[in-house]
Amino acid sequence: MSLRIEILPPGKGSQRVAVDGRLDTHTYEDLDEALAPLLTRQLHSLVLDLSGLDYISSAGIRSIFKARKALAPHGGKVLLVNPQPQIQKVLDMVKAVPLNEIFSSTAEADAYLDLMQRRVLQADEDED
């Protein structure tokens, strides 16, 4: 599956971007390229709507951190909204302990994130 990025009309000091599909080592550069022109503006907030995002790897997490770092000097924020349960699980893990402090390689981190997301999806299927 690929990544679809929709840049919605800007608001006062904010920009909303919908991200659908998989944000991984094959697609993170697409997100970086789409966000680059937005990050040069004086945004107060960049809202990433993750409702259509099915999977995120450490490369995807790095893209989000990169956007946060670009907006931080002028007080801008990156807000993540509507994550699916498996994406929320990854985001919770990243908040608790930075990925670079847990895993010895990107491949190891991605394997772990993949396993966690599959477990969340399997648990949802088992409940149905």
PDB file of C-alpha atoms in Angstrom:
ATOM      1  CA  MET A   1       0.000   0.000   0.000  1.00  0.00           C
ATOM      2  CA  SER A   2       1.193   3.497  -0.733  1.00  0.00           C
ATOM      3  CA  LEU A   3       0.868   6.808   1.058  1.00  0.00           C
ATOM      4  CA  ARG A   4      -1.703   9.432   0.117  1.00  0.00           C
ATOM      5  CA  ILE A   5      -1.213  12.980   1.369  1.00  0.00           C
ATOM      6  CA  GLU A   6      -3.910  15.635   1.126  1.00  0.00           C
ATOM      7  CA  ILE A   7      -3.024  19.200   2.023  1.00  0.00           C
ATOM      8  CA  LEU A   8      -6.243  20.908   3.034  1.00  0.00           C
ATOM      9  CA  PRO A   9      -6.891  24.670   2.771  1.00  0.00           C
ATOM     10  CA  PRO A  10      -4.946  26.598   5.432  1.00  0.00           C
ATOM     11  CA  GLY A  11      -6.575  28.319   8.384  1.00  0.00           C
ATOM     12  CA  LYS A  12      -5.305  31.283  10.391  1.00  0.00           C
ATOM     13  CA  GLY A  13      -1.790  30.176  11.277  1.00  0.00           C
ATOM     14  CA  SER A  14      -2.615  26.505  10.923  1.00  0.00           C
ATOM     15  CA  GLN A  15      -2.411  23.868   8.242  1.00  0.00           C
ATOM     16  CA  ARG A  16      -4.228  20.534   8.156  1.00  0.00           C
ATOM     17  CA  VAL A  17      -2.777  17.557   6.283  1.00  0.00           C
ATOM     18  CA  ALA A  18      -4.526  14.184   5.922  1.00  0.00           C
ATOM     19  CA  VAL A  19      -2.242  11.154   5.686  1.00  0.00           C
ATOM     20  CA  ASP A  20      -3.616   7.798   4.471  1.00  0.00           C
ATOM     21  CA  GLY A  21      -1.952   4.420   3.908  1.00  0.00           C
ATOM     22  CA  ARG A  22       1.482   3.367   5.126  1.00  0.00           C
ATOM     23  CA  LEU A  23       4.120   5.743   6.432  1.00  0.00           C
ATOM     24  CA  ASP A  24       7.307   3.684   6.260  1.00  0.00           C
ATOM     25  CA  THR A  25      10.797   3.499   4.741  1.00  0.00           C
ATOM     26  CA  HIS A  26       9.291   3.494   1.248  1.00  0.00           C
ATOM     27  CA  THR A  27       6.992   6.506   1.720  1.00  0.00           C
ATOM     28  CA  TYR A  28       8.403   8.810   4.414  1.00  0.00           C
ATOM     29  CA  GLU A  29      10.231  10.924   1.816  1.00  0.00           C
ATOM     30  CA  ASP A  30       6.875  11.657   0.154  1.00  0.00           C
ATOM     31  CA  LEU A  31       5.625  13.113   3.426  1.00  0.00           C
ATOM     32  CA  ASP A  32       8.860  15.051   3.980  1.00  0.00           C
ATOM     33  CA  GLU A  33       8.577  16.567   0.485  1.00  0.00           C
ATOM     34  CA  ALA A  34       4.896  17.455   0.909  1.00  0.00           C
ATOM     35  CA  LEU A  35       5.491  19.101   4.294  1.00  0.00           C
ATOM     36  CA  ALA A  36       8.689  20.982   3.377  1.00  0.00           C
ATOM     37  CA  PRO A  37       7.001  24.076   1.860  1.00  0.00           C
ATOM     38  CA  LEU A  38       4.561  24.241   4.778  1.00  0.00           C
ATOM     39  CA  LEU A  39       7.336  24.184   7.356  1.00  0.00           C
ATOM     40  CA  THR A  40       8.940  27.331   5.943  1.00  0.00           C
ATOM     41  CA  ARG A  41       5.844  29.348   6.876  1.00  0.00           C
ATOM     42  CA  GLN A  42       5.180  30.774  10.335  1.00  0.00           C
ATOM     43  CA  LEU A  43       2.615  28.140  11.276  1.00  0.00           C
ATOM     44  CA  HIS A  44       1.245  28.019  14.801  1.00  0.00           C
ATOM     45  CA  SER A  45       0.075  24.472  14.202  1.00  0.00           C
ATOM     46  CA  LEU A  46       0.443  21.720  11.659  1.00  0.00           C
ATOM     47  CA  VAL A  47      -2.401  19.258  12.159  1.00  0.00           C
ATOM     48  CA  LEU A  48      -1.721  15.778  10.808  1.00  0.00           C
ATOM     49  CA  ASP A  49      -4.964  13.836  10.460  1.00  0.00           C
ATOM     50  CA  LEU A  50      -3.963  10.181  10.833  1.00  0.00           C
ATOM     51  CA  SER A  51      -7.445   8.657  10.550  1.00  0.00           C
ATOM     52  CA  GLY A  52      -6.506   6.919   7.288  1.00  0.00           C
ATOM     53  CA  LEU A  53      -3.010   5.869   8.365  1.00  0.00           C
ATOM     54  CA  ASP A  54      -2.802   2.074   8.671  1.00  0.00           C
ATOM     55  CA  TYR A  55       0.864   1.634   9.545  1.00  0.00           C
ATOM     56  CA  ILE A  56       3.833   3.689  10.738  1.00  0.00           C
ATOM     57  CA  SER A  57       7.489   2.698  10.975  1.00  0.00           C
ATOM     58  CA  SER A  58      10.404   4.418  12.678  1.00  0.00           C
ATOM     59  CA  ALA A  59      11.037   6.294   9.409  1.00  0.00           C
ATOM     60  CA  GLY A  60       7.523   7.729   9.655  1.00  0.00           C
ATOM     61  CA  ILE A  61       8.095   8.714  13.275  1.00  0.00           C
ATOM     62  CA  ARG A  62      11.287  10.506  12.209  1.00  0.00           C
ATOM     63  CA  SER A  63       9.315  12.497   9.612  1.00  0.00           C
ATOM     64  CA  ILE A  64       6.920  13.686  12.309  1.00  0.00           C
ATOM     65  CA  PHE A  65       9.806  14.606  14.610  1.00  0.00           C
ATOM     66  CA  LYS A  66      11.478  16.443  11.735  1.00  0.00           C
ATOM     67  CA  ALA A  67       8.345  18.564  11.249  1.00  0.00           C
ATOM     68  CA  ARG A  68       8.184  19.256  15.001  1.00  0.00           C
ATOM     69  CA  LYS A  69      11.814  20.364  14.998  1.00  0.00           C
ATOM     70  CA  ALA A  70      11.229  22.701  12.020  1.00  0.00           C
ATOM     71  CA  LEU A  71       8.286  24.457  13.689  1.00  0.00           C
ATOM     72  CA  ALA A  72       9.726  24.637  17.210  1.00  0.00           C
ATOM     73  CA  PRO A  73      12.000  27.705  16.774  1.00  0.00           C
ATOM     74  CA  HIS A  74       9.001  30.002  16.302  1.00  0.00           C
ATOM     75  CA  GLY A  75       6.709  28.215  18.764  1.00  0.00           C
ATOM     76  CA  GLY A  76       4.833  26.134  16.196  1.00  0.00           C
ATOM     77  CA  LYS A  77       3.411  22.727  17.087  1.00  0.00           C
ATOM     78  CA  VAL A  78       2.643  19.523  15.235  1.00  0.00           C
ATOM     79  CA  LEU A  79      -0.657  18.048  16.365  1.00  0.00           C
ATOM     80  CA  LEU A  80      -1.591  14.443  15.576  1.00  0.00           C
ATOM     81  CA  VAL A  81      -5.314  13.711  15.415  1.00  0.00           C
ATOM     82  CA  ASN A  82      -7.532  10.667  14.844  1.00  0.00           C
ATOM     83  CA  PRO A  83      -4.903   7.904  15.011  1.00  0.00           C
ATOM     84  CA  GLN A  84      -6.142   4.344  14.612  1.00  0.00           C
ATOM     85  CA  PRO A  85      -5.503   2.091  17.655  1.00  0.00           C
ATOM     86  CA  GLN A  86      -2.340   0.486  16.272  1.00  0.00           C
ATOM     87  CA  ILE A  87      -0.896   3.903  15.412  1.00  0.00           C
ATOM     88  CA  GLN A  88      -1.831   5.230  18.869  1.00  0.00           C
ATOM     89  CA  LYS A  89       0.049   2.292  20.413  1.00  0.00           C
ATOM     90  CA  VAL A  90       3.219   3.264  18.524  1.00  0.00           C
ATOM     91  CA  LEU A  91       2.803   6.938  19.467  1.00  0.00           C
ATOM     92  CA  ASP A  92       2.372   5.987  23.127  1.00  0.00           C
ATOM     93  CA  MET A  93       5.522   3.881  23.032  1.00  0.00           C
ATOM     94  CA  VAL A  94       7.541   6.666  21.433  1.00  0.00           C
ATOM     95  CA  LYS A  95       6.407   9.173  24.070  1.00  0.00           C
ATOM     96  CA  ALA A  96       7.428   6.853  26.893  1.00  0.00           C
ATOM     97  CA  VAL A  97      10.938   6.036  25.667  1.00  0.00           C
ATOM     98  CA  PRO A  98      12.587   7.427  22.509  1.00  0.00           C
ATOM     99  CA  LEU A  99      13.126   4.743  19.889  1.00  0.00           C
ATOM    100  CA  ASN A 100      16.853   5.354  19.677  1.00  0.00           C
ATOM    101  CA  GLU A 101      17.184   4.403  23.350  1.00  0.00           C
ATOM    102  CA  ILE A 102      15.435   1.049  22.966  1.00  0.00           C
ATOM    103  CA  PHE A 103      16.594  -0.567  19.736  1.00  0.00           C
ATOM    104  CA  SER A 104      20.022  -1.299  18.335  1.00  0.00           C
ATOM    105  CA  SER A 105      18.936  -0.739  14.711  1.00  0.00           C
ATOM    106  CA  THR A 106      16.166   0.733  12.606  1.00  0.00           C
ATOM    107  CA  ALA A 107      15.347  -2.751  11.321  1.00  0.00           C
ATOM    108  CA  GLU A 108      14.904  -4.003  14.881  1.00  0.00           C
ATOM    109  CA  ALA A 109      12.705  -1.014  15.747  1.00  0.00           C
ATOM    110  CA  ASP A 110      10.576  -1.526  12.636  1.00  0.00           C
ATOM    111  CA  ALA A 111      10.155  -5.233  13.383  1.00  0.00           C
ATOM    112  CA  TYR A 112       8.968  -4.398  16.898  1.00  0.00           C
ATOM    113  CA  LEU A 113       6.578  -1.665  15.687  1.00  0.00           C
ATOM    114  CA  ASP A 114       5.197  -4.051  13.073  1.00  0.00           C
ATOM    115  CA  LEU A 115       4.572  -6.716  15.714  1.00  0.00           C
ATOM    116  CA  MET A 116       2.835  -4.256  18.085  1.00  0.00           C
ATOM    117  CA  GLN A 117       0.542  -2.950  15.339  1.00  0.00           C
ATOM    118  CA  ARG A 118      -0.381  -6.469  14.236  1.00  0.00           C
ATOM    119  CA  ARG A 119      -1.206  -7.390  17.857  1.00  0.00           C
ATOM    120  CA  VAL A 120      -3.537  -4.408  18.220  1.00  0.00           C
ATOM    121  CA  LEU A 121      -5.290  -5.276  14.943  1.00  0.00           C
ATOM    122  CA  GLN A 122      -5.561  -8.945  15.961  1.00  0.00           C
ATOM    123  CA  ALA A 123      -7.062  -7.990  19.324  1.00  0.00           C
ATOM    124  CA  ASP A 124      -9.649  -5.841  17.531  1.00  0.00           C
ATOM    125  CA  GLU A 125     -10.555  -8.773  15.257  1.00  0.00           C
ATOM    126  CA  ASP A 126     -10.854 -11.112  18.229  1.00  0.00           C
ATOM    127  CA  GLU A 127     -13.347  -8.732  19.881  1.00  0.00           C
ATOM    128  CA  ASP A 128     -15.640  -8.782  16.826  1.00  0.00           C
TER     129      ASP A 128
END
